[in-house]
Structures are given as structure tokens and as C-alpha cells.
Coordinates of C-alpha atoms in Angstrom, one line a residue:
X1 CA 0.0 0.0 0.0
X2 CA 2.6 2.4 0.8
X3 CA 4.7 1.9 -2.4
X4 CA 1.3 1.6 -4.3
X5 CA 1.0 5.7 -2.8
X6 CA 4.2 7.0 -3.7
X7 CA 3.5 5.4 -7.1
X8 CA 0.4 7.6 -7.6
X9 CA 2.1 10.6 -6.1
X10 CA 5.4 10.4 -7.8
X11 CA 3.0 10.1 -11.0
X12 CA 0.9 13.5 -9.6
X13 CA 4.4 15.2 -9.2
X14 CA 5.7 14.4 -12.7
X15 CA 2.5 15.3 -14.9
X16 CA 2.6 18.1 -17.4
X17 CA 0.8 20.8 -17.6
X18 CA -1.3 20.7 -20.2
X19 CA -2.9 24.6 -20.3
X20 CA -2.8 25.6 -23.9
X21 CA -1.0 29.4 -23.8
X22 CA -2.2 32.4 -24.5
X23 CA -4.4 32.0 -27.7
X24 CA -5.3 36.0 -28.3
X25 CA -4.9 39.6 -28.9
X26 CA -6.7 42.4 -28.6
X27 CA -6.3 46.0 -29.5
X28 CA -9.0 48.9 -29.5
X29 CA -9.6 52.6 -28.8
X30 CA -11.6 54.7 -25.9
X31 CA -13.7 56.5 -28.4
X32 CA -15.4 60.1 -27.3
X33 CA -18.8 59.6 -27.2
X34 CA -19.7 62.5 -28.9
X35 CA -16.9 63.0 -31.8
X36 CA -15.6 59.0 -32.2
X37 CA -12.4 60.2 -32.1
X38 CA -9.7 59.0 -29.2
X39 CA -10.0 60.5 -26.0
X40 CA -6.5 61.1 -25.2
X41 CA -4.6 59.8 -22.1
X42 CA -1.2 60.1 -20.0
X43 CA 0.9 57.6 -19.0
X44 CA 1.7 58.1 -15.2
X45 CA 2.7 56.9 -11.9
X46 CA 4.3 57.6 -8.6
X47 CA 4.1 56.5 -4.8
X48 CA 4.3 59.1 -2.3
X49 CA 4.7 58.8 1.6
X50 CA 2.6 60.5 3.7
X51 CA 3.4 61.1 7.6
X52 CA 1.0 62.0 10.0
X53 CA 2.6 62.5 13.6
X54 CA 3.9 59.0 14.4
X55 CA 2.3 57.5 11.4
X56 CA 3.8 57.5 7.9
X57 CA 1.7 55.3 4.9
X58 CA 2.2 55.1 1.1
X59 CA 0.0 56.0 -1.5
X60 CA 0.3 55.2 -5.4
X61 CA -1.0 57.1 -8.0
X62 CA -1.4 55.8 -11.2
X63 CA -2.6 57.0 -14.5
X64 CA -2.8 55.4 -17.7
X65 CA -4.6 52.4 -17.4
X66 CA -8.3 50.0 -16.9
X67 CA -9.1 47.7 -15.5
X68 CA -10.3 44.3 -16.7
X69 CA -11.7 41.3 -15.2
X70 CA -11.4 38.1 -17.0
X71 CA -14.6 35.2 -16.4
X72 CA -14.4 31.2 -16.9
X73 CA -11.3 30.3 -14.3
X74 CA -13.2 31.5 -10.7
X75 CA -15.9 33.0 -9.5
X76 CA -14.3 36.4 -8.2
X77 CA -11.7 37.3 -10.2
X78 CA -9.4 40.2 -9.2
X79 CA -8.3 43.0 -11.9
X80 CA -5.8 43.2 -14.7
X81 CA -4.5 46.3 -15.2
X82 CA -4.6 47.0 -18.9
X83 CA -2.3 49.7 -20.1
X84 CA -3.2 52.8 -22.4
X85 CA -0.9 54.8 -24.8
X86 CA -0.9 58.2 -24.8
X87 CA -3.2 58.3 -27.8
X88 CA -6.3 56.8 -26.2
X89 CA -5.4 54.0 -27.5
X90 CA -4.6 50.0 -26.1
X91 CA -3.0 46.5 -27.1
X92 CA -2.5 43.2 -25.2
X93 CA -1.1 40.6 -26.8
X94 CA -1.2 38.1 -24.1
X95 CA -4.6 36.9 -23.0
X96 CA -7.1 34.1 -24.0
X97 CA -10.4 33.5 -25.8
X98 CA -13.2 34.2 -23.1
X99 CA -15.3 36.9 -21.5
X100 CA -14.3 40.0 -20.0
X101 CA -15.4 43.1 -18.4
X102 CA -14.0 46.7 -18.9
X103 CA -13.9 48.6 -15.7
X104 CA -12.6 52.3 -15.5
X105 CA -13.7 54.1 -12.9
X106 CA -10.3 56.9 -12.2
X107 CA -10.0 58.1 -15.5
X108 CA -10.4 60.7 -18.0
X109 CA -14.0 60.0 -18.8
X110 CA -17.0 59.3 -17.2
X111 CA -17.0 55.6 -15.6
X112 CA -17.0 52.5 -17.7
X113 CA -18.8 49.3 -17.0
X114 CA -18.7 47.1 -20.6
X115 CA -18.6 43.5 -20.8
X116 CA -17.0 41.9 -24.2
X117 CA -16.1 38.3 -25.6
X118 CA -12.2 37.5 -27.6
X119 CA -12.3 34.9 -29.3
X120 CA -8.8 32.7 -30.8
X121 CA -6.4 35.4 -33.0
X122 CA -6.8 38.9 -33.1
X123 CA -9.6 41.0 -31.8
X124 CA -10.6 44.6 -32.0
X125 CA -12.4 46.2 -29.2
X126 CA -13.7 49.7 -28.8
X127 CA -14.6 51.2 -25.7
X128 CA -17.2 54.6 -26.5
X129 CA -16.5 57.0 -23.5
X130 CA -17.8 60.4 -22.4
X131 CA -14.7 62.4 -21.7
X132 CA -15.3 65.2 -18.3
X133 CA -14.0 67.8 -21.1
X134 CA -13.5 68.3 -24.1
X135 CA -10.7 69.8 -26.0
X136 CA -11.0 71.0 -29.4
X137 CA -9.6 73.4 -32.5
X138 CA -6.1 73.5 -31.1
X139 CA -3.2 75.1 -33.0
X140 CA 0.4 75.1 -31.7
X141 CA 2.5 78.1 -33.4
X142 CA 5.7 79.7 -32.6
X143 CA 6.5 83.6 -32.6
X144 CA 10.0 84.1 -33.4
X145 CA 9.9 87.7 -32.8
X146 CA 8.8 87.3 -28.8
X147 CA 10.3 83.3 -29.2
X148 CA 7.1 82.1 -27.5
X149 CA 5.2 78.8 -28.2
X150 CA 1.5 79.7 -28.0
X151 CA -1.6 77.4 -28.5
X152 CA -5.3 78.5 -29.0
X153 CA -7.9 76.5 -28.2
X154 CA -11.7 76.0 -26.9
X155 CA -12.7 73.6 -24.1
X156 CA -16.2 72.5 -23.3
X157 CA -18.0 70.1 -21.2
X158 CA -18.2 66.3 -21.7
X159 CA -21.7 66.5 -21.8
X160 CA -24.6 68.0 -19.2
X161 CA -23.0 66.1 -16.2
X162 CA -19.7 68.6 -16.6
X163 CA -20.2 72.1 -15.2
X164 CA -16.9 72.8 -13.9
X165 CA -13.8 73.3 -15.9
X166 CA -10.6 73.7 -13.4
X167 CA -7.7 74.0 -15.6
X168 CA -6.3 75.1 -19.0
X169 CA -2.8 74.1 -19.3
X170 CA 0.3 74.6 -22.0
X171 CA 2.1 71.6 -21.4
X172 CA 6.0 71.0 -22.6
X173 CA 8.7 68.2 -22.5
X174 CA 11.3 66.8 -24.1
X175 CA 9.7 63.4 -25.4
X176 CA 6.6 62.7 -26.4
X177 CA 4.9 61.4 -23.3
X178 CA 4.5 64.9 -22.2
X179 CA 1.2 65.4 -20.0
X180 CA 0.5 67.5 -16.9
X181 CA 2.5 65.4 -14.8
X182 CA 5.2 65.2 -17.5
X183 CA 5.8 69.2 -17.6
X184 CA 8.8 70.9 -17.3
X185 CA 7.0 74.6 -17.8
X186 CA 4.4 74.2 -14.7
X187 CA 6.1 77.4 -13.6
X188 CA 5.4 79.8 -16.4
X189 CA 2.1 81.8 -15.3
X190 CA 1.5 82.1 -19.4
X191 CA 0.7 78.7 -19.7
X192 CA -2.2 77.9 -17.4
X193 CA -5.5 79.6 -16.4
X194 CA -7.3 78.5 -13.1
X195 CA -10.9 78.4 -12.7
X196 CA -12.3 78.5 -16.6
X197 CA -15.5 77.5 -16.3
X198 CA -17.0 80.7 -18.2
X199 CA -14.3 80.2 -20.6
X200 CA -15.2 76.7 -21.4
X201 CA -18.2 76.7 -23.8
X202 CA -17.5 75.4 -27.1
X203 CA -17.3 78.5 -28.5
X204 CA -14.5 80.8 -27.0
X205 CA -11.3 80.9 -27.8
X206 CA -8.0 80.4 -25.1
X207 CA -5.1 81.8 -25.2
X208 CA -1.7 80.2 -23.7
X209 CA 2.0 81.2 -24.0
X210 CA 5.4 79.1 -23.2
X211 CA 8.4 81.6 -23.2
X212 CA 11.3 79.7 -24.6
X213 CA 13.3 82.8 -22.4
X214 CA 11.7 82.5 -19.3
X215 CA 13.9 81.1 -16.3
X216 CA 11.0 79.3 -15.1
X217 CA 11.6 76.8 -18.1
X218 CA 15.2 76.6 -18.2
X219 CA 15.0 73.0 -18.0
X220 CA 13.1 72.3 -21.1
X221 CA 15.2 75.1 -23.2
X222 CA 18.7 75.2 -22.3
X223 CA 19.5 72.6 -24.9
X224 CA 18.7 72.5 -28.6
X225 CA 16.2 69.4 -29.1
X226 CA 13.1 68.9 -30.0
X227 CA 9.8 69.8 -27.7
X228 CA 6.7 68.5 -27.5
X229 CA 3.1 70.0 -26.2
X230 CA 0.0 69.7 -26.1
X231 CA -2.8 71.1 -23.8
X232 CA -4.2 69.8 -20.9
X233 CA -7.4 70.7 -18.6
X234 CA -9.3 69.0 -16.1
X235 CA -13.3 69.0 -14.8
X236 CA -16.0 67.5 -14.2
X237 CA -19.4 67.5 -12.1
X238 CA -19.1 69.5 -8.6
X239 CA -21.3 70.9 -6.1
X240 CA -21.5 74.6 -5.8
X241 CA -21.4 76.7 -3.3
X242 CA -21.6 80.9 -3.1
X243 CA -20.1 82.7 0.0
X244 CA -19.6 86.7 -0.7
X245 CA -20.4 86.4 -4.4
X246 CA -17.7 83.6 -5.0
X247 CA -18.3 80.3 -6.1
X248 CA -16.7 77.5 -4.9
X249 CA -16.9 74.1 -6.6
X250 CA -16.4 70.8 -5.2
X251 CA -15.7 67.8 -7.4
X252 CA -17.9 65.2 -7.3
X253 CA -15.8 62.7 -9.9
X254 CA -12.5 63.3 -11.2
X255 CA -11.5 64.0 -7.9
X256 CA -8.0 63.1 -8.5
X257 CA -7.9 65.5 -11.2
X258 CA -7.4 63.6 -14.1
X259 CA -6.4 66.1 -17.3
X260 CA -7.9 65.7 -20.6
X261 CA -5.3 66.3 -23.2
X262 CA -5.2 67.2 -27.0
X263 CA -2.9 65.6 -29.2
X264 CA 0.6 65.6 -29.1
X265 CA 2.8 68.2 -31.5
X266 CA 6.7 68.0 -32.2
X267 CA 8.3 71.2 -32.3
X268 CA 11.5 71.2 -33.9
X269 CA 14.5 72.1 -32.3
X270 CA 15.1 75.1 -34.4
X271 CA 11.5 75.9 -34.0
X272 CA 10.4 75.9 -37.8
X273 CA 8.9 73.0 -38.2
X274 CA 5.5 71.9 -35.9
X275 CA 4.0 68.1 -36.2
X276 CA 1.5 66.0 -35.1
X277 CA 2.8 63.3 -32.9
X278 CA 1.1 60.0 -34.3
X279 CA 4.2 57.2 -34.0
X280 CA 2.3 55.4 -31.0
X281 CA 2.8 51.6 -31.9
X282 CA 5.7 51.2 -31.2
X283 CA 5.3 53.0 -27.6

């Protein structure tokens, strides 16, 4: 009997596992709503330590990606984190044939609850979103007389749900993942606007300015490379409240505020030449 048991479990030890490996792809787009075209993202994230008295904790702030739940293996399972490009765009290239569930509920848009099905090869999937804003019409141009980069835009609400706008911002690095937390000209008081809400209606234009002079941006322009911008603004719903003829908004999503971006432009190094940033597959 006892040899007859280590027979069995010697056997148990030695079998093979027989899973067949990962037998799909899958690449889509978070498409606004509204326009179909991609609602752009950032790539982001950092952990931070936070001390209160005796206490100290960590807290990890990431951007950039949703989350997806896969069905068929248990009953509860936990989330993959799916990344996103810069673009608004997304590829895995290592799952199976099965049913999922998108999940983003700390993004850029609205919250997404959306089940789909892969099946064997390669699979498109498209996630429609309502972004908290919008950002539209935006032109990048560069004044060699005052050597400033300047962008005019318009901005206006995701849809009804949206009726604060925060932020406009002129964002500018030296590679293409540039975003608000990517920014080396946070500094320069031309390139952002705080509380826009009037501004942001569709229909008016904004005005922001880098200056390529400033000492506030030494960072980005000491050196002769390329640059690369694009704008950024965050918003969403919020309580209101008056006190003394002010109002004072309250976020009620988007707490965290998570930017909306246009796309990204190049700006050559010697300034001439402006292009749209759209080399994202290989990223």
C-alpha cells in the first residue's frame, strides 16, 4: 500500500501541464462619445509617503490604465490592469479567448462598465466614453519675434454632467509622453488659467504662451532638441457653493484631477517645423 501511494504521487508530481497558452490579442480605442475620435490619455505613476505624527503610509497614484476582469477560471476574479498609450489607444497581446469586463472608474472619462467576448487570433475592441472635457480646435504656433510657443484652443464640457472646468494648461517636455504630470514649464504663469468654467463653452477661444526665455523653463530650453506640447485641462461635475459672491466648486468625480489632453505636437529644435505626434505603436 505504501509503495502503491508513492507510485500515484510520484505520478501526480511528474504530470505536465497541459494549459494551452495564451491563444489572443486584442487592440481597440476609448472613443469620445460624442466625436468617435480617441479620448486622449497620460501615461503616469508615482508613490508618495505621507506622515501624520507618528504614522507614515504610502500612496500610489497611477494613470494610464483600466481595468479588466477576465470570467471562466473563478468565481471572483481580481483585476488586470490594462495599459493605455498616450493616444487613447490600447493593445494586449497576451490573453485568452473568453469573456471580460472593462472597468474604468479613475479616468479621464466618465466611468466605464462594458462586458465583451475575444475569441482565438486577433480582436478589436472599442470602448465609447464620455470624456469630463472636451478639448478642441487646437493650433500650436511659434512667434519668433517674442520666441514664445502659443496654442489657441476651446474647451467644453463632456456633456450635461460637466459644469466645472478647473484648468487650461500649456504643457511642454522633451519626449513625447509629455502630459501634466510630464511638464517641465508648470512654472510659467502664461501657460495655465485657473478656474475657466466661463471660458469653457464650445465656442470661446484660449489663449496660452510658453516663453522659450523664461527662467522658469530653463529646463526644457537650455539645450537645442526637440519639444513637444500639447494642452491639458481637467473638470467635471461639482457641487456649488456661493459665500460673498464667490463660487466655490467641489468635485464630485474626477476627484483626483485627471487632465484631458489634445494631441501631441513636435516642435523642432530650431522651432520651424510643428507636427503632429502620431508614432504610437511602437510606444
Amino acid at each position: 500500500m505504501i509503495l502503491a501511494a508513492a507510485t500515484v504521487s510520484s505520478c501526480d508530481w511528474f504530470e505536465l501541464d497541459n494549459q494551452e497558452g495564451y491563444n489572443a490579442s486584442v487592440h481597440g480605442t476609448f472613443k469620445d462619445s460624442k466625436t468617435g475620435q480617441p479620448v486622449q490619455s497620460e501615461i503616469y505613476g508615482v508613490t508618495t509617503t505621507i506622515t501624520w505624527g507618528s504614522w507614515s503610509w504610502e500612496q500610489t497614484d497611477v494613470l494610464g490604465y483600466f481595468n479588466v476582469y477576465e470570467y471562466g477560471w473563478v468565481d471572483n476574479p481580481t483585476a488586470q490592469k490594462w495599459n493605455m498609450k498616450n493616444n487613447g489607444t490600447y493593445t494586449n497581446k497576451l490573453v485568452f479567448a473568453g469573456d471580460y469586463r472593462a472597468e474604468g472608474k479613475d479616468n479621464n472619462f466618465y466611468p466605464l462598465n462594458q462586458e465583451f467576448k475575444l475569441n482565438k487570433g486577433d480582436n478589436t475592441v472599442d470602448f465609447t466614453v464620455t470624456p469630463y472635457v472636451r478639448i478642441k480646435d487646437e493650433k500650436i504656433t511659434y512667434d519668433s519675434a517674442t520666441k514664445k510657443i502659443k496654442a489657441t484652443f476651446k474647451v467644453e464640457p463632456g456633456d450635461e454632467r460637466t459644469n466645472y472646468v478647473g484648468e487650461v494648461r500649456l504643457c511642454c517636455y522633451f519626449d513625447q509622453f509629455v502630459g501634466s504630470n510630464f511638464n517641465n514649464c508648470k512654472q510659467d504663469a502664461g501657460a495655465y488659467k485657473t478656474d475657466v468654467t466661463d471660458l469653457c463653452d464650445g465656442t470661446q477661444e484660449i489663449t496660452l504662451e510658453i516663453d522659450t526665455q523664461a527662467e522658469a523653463n530653463i529646463e526644457e530650453f537650455k539645450y537645442a532638441r526637440p519639444h513637444y506640447v500639447r494642452v491639458a485641462s481637467f473638470g467635471g461635475p461639482a457641487t456649488v457653493a456661493e459665500w460673498f459672491g464667490m463660487k466655490f466648486y467641489n468635485l464630485t468625480q474626477n476627484t483626483n484631477k485627471r487632465y484631458n489632453f489634445s494631441p501631441v505636437y513636435k516642435i523642432s529644435a530650431d522651432y520651424k517645423t510643428i507636427t503632429l505626434v502620431d508614432n504610437w505603436d511602437a510606444k
